[in-house]
Coordinates of C-alpha atoms and ligand atoms in Angstrom, one line a residue:
X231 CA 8.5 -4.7 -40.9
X232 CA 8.8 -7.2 -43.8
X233 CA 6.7 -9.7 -45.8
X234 CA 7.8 -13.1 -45.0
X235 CA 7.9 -16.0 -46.9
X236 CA 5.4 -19.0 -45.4
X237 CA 6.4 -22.2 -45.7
X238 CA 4.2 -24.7 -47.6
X239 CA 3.2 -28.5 -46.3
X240 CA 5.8 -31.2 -47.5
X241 CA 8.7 -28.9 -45.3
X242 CA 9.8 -30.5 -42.9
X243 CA 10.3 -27.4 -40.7
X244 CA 6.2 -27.6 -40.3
X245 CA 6.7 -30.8 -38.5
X246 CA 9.0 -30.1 -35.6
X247 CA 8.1 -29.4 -32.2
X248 CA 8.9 -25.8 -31.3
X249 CA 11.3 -24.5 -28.3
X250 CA 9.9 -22.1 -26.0
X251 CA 10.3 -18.2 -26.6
X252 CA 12.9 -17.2 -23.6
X253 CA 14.2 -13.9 -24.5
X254 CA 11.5 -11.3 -25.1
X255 CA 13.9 -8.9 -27.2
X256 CA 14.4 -7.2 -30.0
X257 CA 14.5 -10.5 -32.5
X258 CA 11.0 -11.5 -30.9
X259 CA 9.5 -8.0 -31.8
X260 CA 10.7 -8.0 -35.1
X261 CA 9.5 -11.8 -35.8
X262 CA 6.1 -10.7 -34.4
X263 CA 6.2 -7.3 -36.8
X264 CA 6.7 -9.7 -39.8
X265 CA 4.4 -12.4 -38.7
X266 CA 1.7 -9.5 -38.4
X267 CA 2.6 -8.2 -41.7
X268 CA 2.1 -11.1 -43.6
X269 CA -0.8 -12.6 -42.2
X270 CA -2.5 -9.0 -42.7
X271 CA -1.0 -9.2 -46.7
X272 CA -2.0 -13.1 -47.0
X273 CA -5.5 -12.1 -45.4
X274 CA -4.6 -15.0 -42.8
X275 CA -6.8 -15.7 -39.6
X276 CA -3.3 -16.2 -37.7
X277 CA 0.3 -17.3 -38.7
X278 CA 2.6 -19.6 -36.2
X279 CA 6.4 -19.4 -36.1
X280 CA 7.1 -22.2 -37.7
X281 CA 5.3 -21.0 -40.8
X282 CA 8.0 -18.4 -41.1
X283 CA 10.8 -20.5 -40.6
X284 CA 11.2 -20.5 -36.9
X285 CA 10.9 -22.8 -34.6
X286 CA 10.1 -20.9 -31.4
X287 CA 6.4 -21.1 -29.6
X288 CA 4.8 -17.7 -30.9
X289 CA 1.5 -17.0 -32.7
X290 CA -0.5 -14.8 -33.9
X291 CA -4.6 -14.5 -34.5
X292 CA -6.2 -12.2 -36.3
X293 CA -9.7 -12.4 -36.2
X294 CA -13.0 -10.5 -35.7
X295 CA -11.9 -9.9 -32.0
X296 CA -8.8 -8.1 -33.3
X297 CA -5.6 -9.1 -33.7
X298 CA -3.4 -11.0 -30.7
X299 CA 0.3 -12.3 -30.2
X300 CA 0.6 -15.4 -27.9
X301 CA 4.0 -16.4 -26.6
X302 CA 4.5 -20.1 -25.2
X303 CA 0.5 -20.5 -25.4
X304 CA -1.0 -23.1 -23.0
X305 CA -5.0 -24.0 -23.5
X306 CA -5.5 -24.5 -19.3
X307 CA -9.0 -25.8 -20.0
X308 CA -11.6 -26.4 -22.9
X309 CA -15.0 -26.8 -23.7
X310 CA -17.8 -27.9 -25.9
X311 CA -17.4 -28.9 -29.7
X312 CA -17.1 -27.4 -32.6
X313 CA -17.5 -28.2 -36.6
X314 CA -16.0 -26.0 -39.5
X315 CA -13.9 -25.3 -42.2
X316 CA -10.5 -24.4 -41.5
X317 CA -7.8 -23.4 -44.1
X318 CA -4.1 -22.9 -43.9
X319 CA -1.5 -20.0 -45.5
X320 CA 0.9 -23.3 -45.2
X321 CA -1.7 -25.8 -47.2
X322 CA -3.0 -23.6 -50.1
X323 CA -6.0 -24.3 -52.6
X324 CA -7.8 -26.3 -50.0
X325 CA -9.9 -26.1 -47.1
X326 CA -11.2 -28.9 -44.4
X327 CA -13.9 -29.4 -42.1
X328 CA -12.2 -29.7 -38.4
X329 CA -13.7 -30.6 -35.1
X330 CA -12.2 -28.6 -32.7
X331 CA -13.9 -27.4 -28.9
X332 CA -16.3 -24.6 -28.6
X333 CA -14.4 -22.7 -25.9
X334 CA -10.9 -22.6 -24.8
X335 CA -9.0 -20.7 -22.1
X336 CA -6.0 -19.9 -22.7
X337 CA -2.7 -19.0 -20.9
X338 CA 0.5 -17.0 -22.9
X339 CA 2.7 -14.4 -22.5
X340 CA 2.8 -11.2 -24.7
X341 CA 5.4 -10.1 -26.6
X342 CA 6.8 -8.1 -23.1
X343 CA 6.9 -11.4 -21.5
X344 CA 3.7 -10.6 -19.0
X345 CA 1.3 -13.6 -18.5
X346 CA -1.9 -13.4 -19.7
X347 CA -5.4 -15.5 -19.4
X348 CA -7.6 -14.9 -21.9
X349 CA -11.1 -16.9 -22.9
X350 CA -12.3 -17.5 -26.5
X351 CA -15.2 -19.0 -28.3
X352 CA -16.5 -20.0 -31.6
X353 CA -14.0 -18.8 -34.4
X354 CA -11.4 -17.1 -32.3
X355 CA -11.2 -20.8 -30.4
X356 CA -10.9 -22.6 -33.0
X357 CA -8.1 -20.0 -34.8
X358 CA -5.8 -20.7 -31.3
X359 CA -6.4 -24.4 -31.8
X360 CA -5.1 -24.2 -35.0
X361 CA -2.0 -21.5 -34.6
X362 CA -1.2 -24.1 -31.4
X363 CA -1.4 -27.4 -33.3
X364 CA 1.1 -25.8 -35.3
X365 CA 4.2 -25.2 -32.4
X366 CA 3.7 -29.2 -32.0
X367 CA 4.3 -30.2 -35.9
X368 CA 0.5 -30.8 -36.3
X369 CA -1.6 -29.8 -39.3
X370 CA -5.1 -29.5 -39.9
X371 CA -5.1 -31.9 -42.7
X372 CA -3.9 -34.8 -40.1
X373 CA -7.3 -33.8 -38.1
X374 CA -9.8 -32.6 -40.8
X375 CA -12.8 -35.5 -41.4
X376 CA -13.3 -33.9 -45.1
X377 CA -10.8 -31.6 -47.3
X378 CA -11.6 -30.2 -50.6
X379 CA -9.5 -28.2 -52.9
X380 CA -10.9 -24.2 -53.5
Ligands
LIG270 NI1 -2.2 -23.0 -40.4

C-alpha cells in the first residue's frame, strides 16, 4: 500500500465525469489499498478516485460505521433532509454547511465485483453524498449555503 497524493480544487481532473470501474482486478485492489491508506493518514471521512488521480467510479467512506469501498455507486432512493458541515481532503483550510438528504440507499459493487444494497443515515449519508458528487465533477463548495476557512 502507498500514500497517495490528493489532488487539490483548481485541477481540472476534480471536474470530469468518471468512467465506470469494469475490470475488478488487480489495479482496482491496489487503487482501493492506497485510497484506504491515505484517507486513514489524512484522517478523511472518505476519498473518491478522482481525488487520486483517477477517473474511474470508486469510493471509499470511512466513518463511525467502519470503513466501506463502493464501486459504480447508484443512490436508488433518498430521504429526508439534512444540514452540516462538510470538509474536503481536496479543498483544504475550509469547511461548509451543505444540505444534503437524511437517508440514502444505496446500490454498488465491492471491490470483487458483487452487488450490494446497503441503507445509510445521518453522517454516513451524507459522507456517500459527498464521495458520489465527486465521480460527476461536483464539489461541495458548488452546493455549500455558507463556507468558512478553519
Ligand atoms: Ni471531498
Amino acid at each position: 500500500m502507498a500514500i497517495r497524493n490528493v489532488v487539490q480544487v483548481g485541477d481540472d481532473v476534480l471536474r470530469q465525469k468518471c468512467f465506470p470501474v469494469e475490470t475488478f482486478d488487480e489495479g482496482l485492489w491496489k487503487l482501493l489499498d492506497d485510497m484506504k491508506e491515505t484517507v486513514k493518514k489524512e484522517e478523511g471521512a472518505g476519498l473518491a478516485a478522482p481525488q487520486v488521480g483517477v477517473l474511474r467510479r470508486a469510493v471509499v467512506v470511512d466513518v463511525e460505521e467502519g470503513y466501506f469501498e463502493f464501486i459504480n455507486p447508484v443512490i436508488t432512493a433518498q430521504k429526508g433532509e439534512q444540514s452540516g458541515w462538510e470538509g474536503c481532503l481536496s479543498v483544504r483550510g475550509k469547511s461548509g454547511i451543505v444540505s444534503r438528504p437524511m437517508r440514502v440507499t444505496l446500490s454498488y459493487q465491492d471491490r470483487n465485483g458483487e452487488k450490494h444494497l446497503l441503507k445509510a443515515k445521518g453522517f454516513f449519508a451524507r459522507a456517500i453524498c459527498h464521495e458520489l458528487d465527486h465521480l460527476d465533477g461536483i464539489l461541495y463548495i458548488d452546493k455549500a449555503e455558507y463556507i468558512e476557512k478553519c
